[in-house]
Amino acid sequence: MMGRADSRLSAPMTDSHRRKLVDALGTWDFKPHELDDGDLYRVATLLFEAVLSCEGLVDLGIDRGEFTSQTQGRADE
């Protein structure tokens, strides 16, 4: 379990790193168990971003910053 002092989740993600994770998600050979905790969190966030951008769910009005801070808080518990 990660402690509150763990800053891996709050480290900024570069565009190139984001593309690398998105590309990995788009393959049949995606292996989430090989990711470190920070990238596993980022992949989960990317998946939720995709889901929340689907028609009908956009109307929920959940903004990315709010979602990210909520999930990060849960991961740090």
C-alpha positions as CSV (number, residue, x, y, z in Angstrom):
1,M,0.0,0.0,0.0
2,M,1.3,3.4,-0.9
3,G,1.7,6.1,1.8
4,R,0.9,9.7,1.7
5,A,4.5,10.6,1.2
6,D,4.6,8.7,-2.1
7,S,4.8,11.3,-4.8
8,R,4.7,9.0,-7.9
9,L,1.0,9.6,-8.4
10,S,1.4,13.4,-8.4
11,A,4.4,13.5,-10.7
12,P,3.5,15.2,-14.0
13,M,3.1,13.0,-17.1
14,T,4.8,14.2,-20.2
15,D,3.0,14.1,-23.6
16,S,5.4,11.4,-24.8
17,H,4.8,9.3,-21.7
18,R,1.1,9.7,-22.1
19,R,1.3,8.5,-25.7
20,K,3.4,5.5,-24.6
21,L,0.8,4.5,-22.1
22,V,-2.1,5.0,-24.6
23,D,-0.2,3.0,-27.3
24,A,0.4,0.2,-24.8
25,L,-3.3,0.2,-23.9
26,G,-4.2,-0.2,-27.5
27,T,-2.5,-3.5,-27.9
28,W,-3.6,-7.1,-27.2
29,D,-0.3,-7.5,-25.4
30,F,-1.0,-4.9,-22.7
31,K,0.4,-6.2,-19.3
32,P,-0.7,-3.9,-16.5
33,H,0.9,-6.2,-13.9
34,E,4.3,-5.1,-15.3
35,L,3.6,-1.4,-14.6
36,D,4.8,0.4,-11.5
37,D,2.2,1.9,-9.2
38,G,2.5,5.4,-10.7
39,D,1.9,4.1,-14.3
40,L,-0.9,1.8,-13.2
41,Y,-2.7,4.8,-11.6
42,R,-2.1,6.8,-14.8
43,V,-3.5,4.0,-17.0
44,A,-6.6,3.8,-14.8
45,T,-7.0,7.6,-15.1
46,L,-6.6,7.4,-18.9
47,L,-9.3,4.7,-19.0
48,F,-11.7,6.7,-16.9
49,E,-11.0,9.8,-19.0
50,A,-12.0,7.8,-22.1
51,V,-15.2,6.5,-20.5
52,L,-16.2,9.9,-19.1
53,S,-15.8,11.5,-22.6
54,C,-18.4,9.1,-24.0
55,E,-21.7,10.5,-25.2
56,G,-24.1,10.8,-22.4
57,L,-21.5,10.7,-19.7
58,V,-20.0,14.1,-20.6
59,D,-23.3,15.5,-19.2
60,L,-22.2,14.4,-15.8
61,G,-19.9,17.4,-15.7
62,I,-17.0,15.6,-14.0
63,D,-13.9,17.6,-14.8
64,R,-10.5,15.9,-15.2
65,G,-8.8,17.9,-12.5
66,E,-11.5,17.0,-10.0
67,F,-11.5,13.4,-11.0
68,T,-7.7,13.1,-10.8
69,S,-7.6,14.7,-7.4
70,Q,-10.3,12.4,-6.1
71,T,-8.7,9.2,-7.4
72,Q,-5.3,10.3,-6.2
73,G,-6.6,10.8,-2.7
74,R,-8.1,7.3,-2.7
75,A,-4.9,5.8,-3.9
76,D,-2.9,7.5,-1.2
77,E,-5.1,6.1,1.6
